[in-house]
Coordinates of C-alpha atoms and ligand atoms in Angstrom, one line a residue:
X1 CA -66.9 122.3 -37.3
X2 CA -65.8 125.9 -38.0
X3 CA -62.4 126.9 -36.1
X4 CA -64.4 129.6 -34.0
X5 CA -66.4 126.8 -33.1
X6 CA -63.3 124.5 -32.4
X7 CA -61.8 127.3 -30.5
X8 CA -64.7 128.3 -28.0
X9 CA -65.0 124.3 -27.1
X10 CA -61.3 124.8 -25.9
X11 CA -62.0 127.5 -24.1
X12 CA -65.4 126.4 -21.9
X13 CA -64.6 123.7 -19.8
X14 CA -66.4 121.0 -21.9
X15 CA -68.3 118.8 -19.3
X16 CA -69.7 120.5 -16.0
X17 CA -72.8 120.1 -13.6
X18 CA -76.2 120.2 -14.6
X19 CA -76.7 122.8 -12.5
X20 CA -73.9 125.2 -13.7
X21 CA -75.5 124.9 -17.3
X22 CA -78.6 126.0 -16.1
X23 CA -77.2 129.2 -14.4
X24 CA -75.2 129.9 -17.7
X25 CA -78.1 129.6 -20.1
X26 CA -80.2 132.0 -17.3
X27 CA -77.0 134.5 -17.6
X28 CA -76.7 134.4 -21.1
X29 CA -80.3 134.9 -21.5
X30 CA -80.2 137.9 -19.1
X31 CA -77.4 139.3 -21.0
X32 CA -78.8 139.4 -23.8
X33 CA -82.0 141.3 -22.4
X34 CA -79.2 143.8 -20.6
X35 CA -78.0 144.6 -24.4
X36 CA -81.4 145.8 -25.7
X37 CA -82.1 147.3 -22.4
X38 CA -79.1 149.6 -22.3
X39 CA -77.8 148.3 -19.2
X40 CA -74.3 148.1 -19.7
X41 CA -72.3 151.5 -18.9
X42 CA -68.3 151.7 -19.3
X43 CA -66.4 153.5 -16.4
X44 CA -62.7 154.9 -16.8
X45 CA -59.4 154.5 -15.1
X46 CA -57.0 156.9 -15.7
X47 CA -53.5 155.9 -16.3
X48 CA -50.7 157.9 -15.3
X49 CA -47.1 158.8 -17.2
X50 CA -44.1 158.8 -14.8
X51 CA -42.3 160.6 -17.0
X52 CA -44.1 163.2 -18.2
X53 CA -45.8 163.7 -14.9
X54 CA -49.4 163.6 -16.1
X55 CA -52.4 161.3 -17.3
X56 CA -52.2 160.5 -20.5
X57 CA -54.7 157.9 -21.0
X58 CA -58.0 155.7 -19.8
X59 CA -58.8 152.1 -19.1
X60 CA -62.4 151.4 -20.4
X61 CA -64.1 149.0 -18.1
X62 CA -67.7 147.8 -18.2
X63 CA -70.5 147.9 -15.9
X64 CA -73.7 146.2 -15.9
X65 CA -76.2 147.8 -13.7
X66 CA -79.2 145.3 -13.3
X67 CA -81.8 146.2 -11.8
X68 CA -83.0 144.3 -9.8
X69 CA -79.1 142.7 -8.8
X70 CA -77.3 145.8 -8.5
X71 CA -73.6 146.2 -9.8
X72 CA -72.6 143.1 -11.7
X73 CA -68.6 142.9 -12.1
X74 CA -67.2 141.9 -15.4
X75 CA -65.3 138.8 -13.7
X76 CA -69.2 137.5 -13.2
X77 CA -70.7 137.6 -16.3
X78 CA -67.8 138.0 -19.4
X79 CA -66.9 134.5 -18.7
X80 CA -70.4 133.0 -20.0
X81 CA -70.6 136.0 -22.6
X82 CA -67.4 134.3 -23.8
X83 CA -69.1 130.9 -24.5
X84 CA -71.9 132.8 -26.9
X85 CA -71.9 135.2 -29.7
X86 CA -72.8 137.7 -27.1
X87 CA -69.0 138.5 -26.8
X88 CA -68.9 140.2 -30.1
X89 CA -72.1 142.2 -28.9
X90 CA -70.4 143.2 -26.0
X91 CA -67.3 144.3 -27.9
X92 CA -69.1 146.2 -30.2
X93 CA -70.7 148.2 -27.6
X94 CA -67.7 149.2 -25.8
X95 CA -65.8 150.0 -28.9
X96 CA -68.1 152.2 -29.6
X97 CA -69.2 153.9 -26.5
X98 CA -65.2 154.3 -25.8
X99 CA -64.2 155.6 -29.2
X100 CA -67.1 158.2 -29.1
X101 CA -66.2 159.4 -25.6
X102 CA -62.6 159.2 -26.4
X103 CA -63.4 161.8 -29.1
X104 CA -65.3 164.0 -27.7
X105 CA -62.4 164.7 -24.8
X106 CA -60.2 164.6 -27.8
X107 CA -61.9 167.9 -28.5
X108 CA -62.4 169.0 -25.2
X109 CA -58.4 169.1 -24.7
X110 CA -57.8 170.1 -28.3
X111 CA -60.3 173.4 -27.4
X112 CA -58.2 174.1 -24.0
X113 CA -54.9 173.7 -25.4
X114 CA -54.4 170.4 -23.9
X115 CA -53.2 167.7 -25.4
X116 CA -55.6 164.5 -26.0
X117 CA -55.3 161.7 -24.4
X118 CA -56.0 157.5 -25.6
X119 CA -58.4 154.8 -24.7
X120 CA -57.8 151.6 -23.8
X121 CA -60.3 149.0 -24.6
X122 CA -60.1 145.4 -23.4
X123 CA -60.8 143.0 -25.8
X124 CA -61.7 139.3 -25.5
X125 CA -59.7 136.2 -26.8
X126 CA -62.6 135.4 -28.6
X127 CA -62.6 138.6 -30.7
X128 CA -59.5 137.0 -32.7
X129 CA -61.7 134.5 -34.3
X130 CA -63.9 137.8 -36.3
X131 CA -62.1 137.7 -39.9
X132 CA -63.5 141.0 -40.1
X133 CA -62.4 143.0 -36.3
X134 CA -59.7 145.1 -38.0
X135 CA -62.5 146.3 -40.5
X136 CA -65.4 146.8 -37.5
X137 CA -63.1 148.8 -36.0
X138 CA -61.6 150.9 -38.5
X139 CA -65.3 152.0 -39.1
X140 CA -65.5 152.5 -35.2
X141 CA -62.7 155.0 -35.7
X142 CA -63.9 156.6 -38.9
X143 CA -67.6 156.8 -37.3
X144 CA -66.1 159.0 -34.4
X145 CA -63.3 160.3 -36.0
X146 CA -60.9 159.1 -33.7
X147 CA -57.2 158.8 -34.5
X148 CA -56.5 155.6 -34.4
X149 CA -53.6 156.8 -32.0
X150 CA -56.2 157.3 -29.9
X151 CA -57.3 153.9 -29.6
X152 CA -54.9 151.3 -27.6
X153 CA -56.0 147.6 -27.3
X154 CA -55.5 145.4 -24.3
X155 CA -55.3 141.4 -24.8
X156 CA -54.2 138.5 -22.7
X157 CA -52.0 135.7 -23.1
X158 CA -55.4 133.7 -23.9
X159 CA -55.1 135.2 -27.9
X160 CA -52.4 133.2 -28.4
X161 CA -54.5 130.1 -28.2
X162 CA -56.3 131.3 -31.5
X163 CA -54.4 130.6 -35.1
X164 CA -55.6 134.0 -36.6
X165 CA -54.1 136.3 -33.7
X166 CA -50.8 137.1 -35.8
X167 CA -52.7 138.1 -38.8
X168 CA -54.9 140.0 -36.8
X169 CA -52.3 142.1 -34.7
X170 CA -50.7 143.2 -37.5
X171 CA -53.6 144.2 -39.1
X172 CA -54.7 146.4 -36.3
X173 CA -51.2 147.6 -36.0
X174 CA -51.4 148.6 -40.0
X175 CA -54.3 151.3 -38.6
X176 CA -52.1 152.7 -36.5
X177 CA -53.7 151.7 -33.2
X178 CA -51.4 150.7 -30.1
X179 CA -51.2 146.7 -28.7
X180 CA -51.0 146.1 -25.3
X181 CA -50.4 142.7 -23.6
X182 CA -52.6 142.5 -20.0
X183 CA -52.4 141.2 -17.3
X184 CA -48.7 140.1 -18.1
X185 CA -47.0 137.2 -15.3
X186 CA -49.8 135.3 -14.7
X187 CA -50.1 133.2 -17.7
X188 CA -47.8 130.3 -18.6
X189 CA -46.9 131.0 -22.2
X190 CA -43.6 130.8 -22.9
X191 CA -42.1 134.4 -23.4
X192 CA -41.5 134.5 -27.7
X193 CA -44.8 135.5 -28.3
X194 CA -43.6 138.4 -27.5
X195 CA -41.2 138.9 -30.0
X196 CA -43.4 137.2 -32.8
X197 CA -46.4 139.4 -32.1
X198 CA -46.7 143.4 -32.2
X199 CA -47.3 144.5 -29.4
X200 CA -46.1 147.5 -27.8
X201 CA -46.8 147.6 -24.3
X202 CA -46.7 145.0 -21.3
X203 CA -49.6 145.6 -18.2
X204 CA -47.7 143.6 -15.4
X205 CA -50.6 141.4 -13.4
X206 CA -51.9 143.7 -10.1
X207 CA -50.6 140.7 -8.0
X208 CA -47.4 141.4 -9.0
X209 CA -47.9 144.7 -8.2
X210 CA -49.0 144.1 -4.7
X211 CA -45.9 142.0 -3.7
X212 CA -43.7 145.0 -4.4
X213 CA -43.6 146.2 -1.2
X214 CA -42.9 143.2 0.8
X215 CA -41.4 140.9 -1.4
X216 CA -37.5 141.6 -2.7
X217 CA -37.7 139.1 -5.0
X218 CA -41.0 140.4 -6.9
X219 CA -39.2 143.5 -7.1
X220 CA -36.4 141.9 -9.3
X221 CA -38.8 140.2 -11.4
X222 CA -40.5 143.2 -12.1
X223 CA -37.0 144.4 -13.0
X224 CA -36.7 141.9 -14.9
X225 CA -39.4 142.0 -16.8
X226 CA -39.1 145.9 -17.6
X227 CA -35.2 145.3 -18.6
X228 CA -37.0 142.7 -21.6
X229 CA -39.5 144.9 -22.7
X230 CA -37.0 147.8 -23.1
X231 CA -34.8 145.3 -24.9
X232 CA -38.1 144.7 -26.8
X233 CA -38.6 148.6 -27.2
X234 CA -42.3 148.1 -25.5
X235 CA -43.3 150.3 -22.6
X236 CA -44.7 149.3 -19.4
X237 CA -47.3 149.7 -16.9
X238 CA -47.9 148.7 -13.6
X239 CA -51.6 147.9 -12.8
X240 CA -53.2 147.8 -9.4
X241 CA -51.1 150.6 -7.7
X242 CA -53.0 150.8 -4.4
X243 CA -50.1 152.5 -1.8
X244 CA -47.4 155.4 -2.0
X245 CA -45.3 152.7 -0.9
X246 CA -45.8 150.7 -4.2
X247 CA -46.1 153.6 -6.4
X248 CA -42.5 154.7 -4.9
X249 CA -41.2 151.4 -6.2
X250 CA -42.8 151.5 -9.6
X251 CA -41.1 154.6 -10.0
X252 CA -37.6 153.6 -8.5
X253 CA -37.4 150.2 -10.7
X254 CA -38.3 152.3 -14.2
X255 CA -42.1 151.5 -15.1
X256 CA -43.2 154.0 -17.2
X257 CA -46.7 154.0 -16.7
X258 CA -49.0 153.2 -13.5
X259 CA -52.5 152.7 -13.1
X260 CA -54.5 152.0 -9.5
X261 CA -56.8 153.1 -6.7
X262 CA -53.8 155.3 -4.9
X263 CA -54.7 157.9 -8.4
X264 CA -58.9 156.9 -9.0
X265 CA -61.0 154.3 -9.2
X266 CA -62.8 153.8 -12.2
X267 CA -64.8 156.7 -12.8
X268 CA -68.4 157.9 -14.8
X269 CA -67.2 159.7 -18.1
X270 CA -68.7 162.8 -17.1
X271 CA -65.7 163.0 -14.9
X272 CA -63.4 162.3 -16.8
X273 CA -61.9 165.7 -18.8
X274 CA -61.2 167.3 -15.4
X275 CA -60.1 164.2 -13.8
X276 CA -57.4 163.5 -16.5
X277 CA -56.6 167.3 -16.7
X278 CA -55.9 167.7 -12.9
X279 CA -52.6 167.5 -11.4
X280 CA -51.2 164.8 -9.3
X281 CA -48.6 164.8 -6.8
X282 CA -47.6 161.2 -6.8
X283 CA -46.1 161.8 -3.3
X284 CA -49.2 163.1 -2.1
X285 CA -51.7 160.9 -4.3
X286 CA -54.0 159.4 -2.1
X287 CA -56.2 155.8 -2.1
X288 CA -60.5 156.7 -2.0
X289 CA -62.4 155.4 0.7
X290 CA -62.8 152.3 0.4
X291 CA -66.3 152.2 0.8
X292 CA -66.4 154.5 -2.2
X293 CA -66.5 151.5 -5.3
X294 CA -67.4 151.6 -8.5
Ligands
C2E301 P1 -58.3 144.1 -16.4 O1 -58.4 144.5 -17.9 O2 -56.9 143.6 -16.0 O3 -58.7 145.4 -15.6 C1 -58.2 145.8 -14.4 C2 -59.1 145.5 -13.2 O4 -58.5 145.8 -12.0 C3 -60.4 146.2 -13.3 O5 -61.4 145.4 -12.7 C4 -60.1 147.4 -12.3 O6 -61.3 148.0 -11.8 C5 -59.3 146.8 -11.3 N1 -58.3 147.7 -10.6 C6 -57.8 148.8 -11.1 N2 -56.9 149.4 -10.2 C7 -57.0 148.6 -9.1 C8 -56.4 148.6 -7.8 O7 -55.6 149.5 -7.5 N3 -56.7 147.6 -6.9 C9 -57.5 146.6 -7.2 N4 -57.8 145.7 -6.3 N5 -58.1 146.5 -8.5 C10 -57.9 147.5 -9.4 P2 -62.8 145.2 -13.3 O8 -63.3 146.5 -13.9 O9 -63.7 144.4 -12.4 O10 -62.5 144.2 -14.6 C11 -62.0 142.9 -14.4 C12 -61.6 142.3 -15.7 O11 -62.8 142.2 -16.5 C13 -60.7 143.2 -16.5 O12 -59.3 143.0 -16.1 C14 -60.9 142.6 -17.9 O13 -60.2 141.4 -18.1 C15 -62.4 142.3 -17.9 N6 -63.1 143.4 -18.5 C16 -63.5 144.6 -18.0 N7 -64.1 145.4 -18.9 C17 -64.1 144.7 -20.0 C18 -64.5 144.9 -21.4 O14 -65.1 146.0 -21.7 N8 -64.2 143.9 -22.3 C19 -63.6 142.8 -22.0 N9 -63.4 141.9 -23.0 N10 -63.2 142.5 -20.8 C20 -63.4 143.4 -19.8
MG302 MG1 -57.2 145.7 -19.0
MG303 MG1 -55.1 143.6 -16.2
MG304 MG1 -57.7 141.0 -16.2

């Protein structure tokens, strides 16, 4: 038994119903036929700089239009994807679709003056088990020509279950492409990881974010929590920003970067150059109907 192998029976819960096996096998049949059948699309979140008052990067999210189910969300199928091979598929896909997009509006803004702006691509626990990721996507880079300070990579606490994820960081870090820790304050790892691994900037968990408001006491751990990363010399960003009110506190308690609904859902690429070019008035930033999701 391989250590990939070893690792992925950690992570799937290792006995469950009958029942739930079947569903997964159906899923990870389907997603497989969703590869070849191009039915995945990635959407993008822009991510907004306090400081400098402008956009200065996307999320990449993915999609899976079935269709015959309609919209699929990620939280329904990655899961399953997880337990296969498939995962690496998946990856490759939206590695690839984000680092060609990401160039081409590299262009776009180089063209207009403007200056370019990075991706952020998720990437899955799993993915630390490839002894060859850094390599995949250096060639991702080189096949767009993407700087790799282009290209920033989100992960979750769940890498640190894998033995390679040290060697692998810095190895991404050695291309020049920019670590960022997700979904930060849910997790129960204790806190040196973050001082034995590279990365460079924390994404505090959206239900964090949505106790600002309310809740004195999440405020002072989201304090908190910027104070260490300063301390750490990694930057911040609060995810989830849904109301002025919450934005207003984001700015007042020093995050330096914010992401939500109150500035855009995820969006189509098409939409994306003049989305990220436009102006925002962070006092006057508004939430989309919420009828309006994507
Ligand atoms: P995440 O990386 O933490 O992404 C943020 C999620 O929060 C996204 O959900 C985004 O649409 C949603 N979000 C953004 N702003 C707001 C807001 O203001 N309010 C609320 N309520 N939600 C907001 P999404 O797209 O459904 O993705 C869910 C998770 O699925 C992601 O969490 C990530 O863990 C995973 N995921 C998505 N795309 C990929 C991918 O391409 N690869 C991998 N490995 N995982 C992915
Ligand atoms: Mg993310
Ligand atoms: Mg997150
Ligand atoms: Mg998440």
């Amino acid at each position: 038994i391989g250590i990939g192998q070893l690792s992925a029976w950690l992570l799937a819960p290792s006995i469950r119903p009958i029942t739930e096996e079947l569903h997964a096998l159906q899923l990870e049949h389907r997603i497989r036929h969703a590869l070849t059948h191009d039915e995945f699309r990635l959407v993008y979140q822009p991510i907004y700089s306090i400081s400098s008052s402008r956009y200065v990067g996307v999320e990449a999210l993915i999609r899976w239009e079935h269709p015959v189910h309609g919209n699929i969300p990620p939280d329904q199928f990655m899961g399953v994807a997880e337990e296969t091979d498939l995962i690496h598929e998946i990856t490759d896909f939206v590695l690839d679709q984000a680092c060609r997009a990401a160039s081409e509006w590299r262009n776009v803004a180089l063209a207009q003056g403007r200056p370019p702006f990075h991706v952020a691509v998720n990437l899955s626990a799993r993915d630390m088990e490839r002894p060859e990721l850094a390599r995949t996507i250096e060639t991702v880079l080189e096949r767009h020509q993407l700087p790799a300070e282009l290209l920033h990579l989100e992960l979750t606490e769940s890498v640190l279950a894998f033995e390679g994820t040290g060697f692998q960081l810095r190895q991404l870090k050695k291309l020049g492409i920019t670590l960022s820790i997700d979904d930060f304050g849910t997790g129960y790892s204790s806190l040196s990881y973050l001082d034995r691994f590279p990365f460079d900037i924390i994404k505090i968990d959206r239900s964090l974010i949505a106790n600002l408001g309310p809740n004195a006491s999440s405020q002072s751990l989201a304090r908190g929590m910027i104070a260490l990363s300063g301390s750490l010399e990694m930057l911040t960003i609060a995810e989830g920003i849904e109301t002025r009110e919450q934005l207003a506190i984001a700015h007042d308690i020093g995050f330096d970067l914010v992401q939500g609904f109150l500035f855009s859902r995820p969006r189509p690429p098409a939409e994306i150059p003049a989305l990220v070019a436009s102006s925002v008035d962070p006092s006057r930033a508004q939430a989309e109907s919420a009828g309006d999701r994507s």
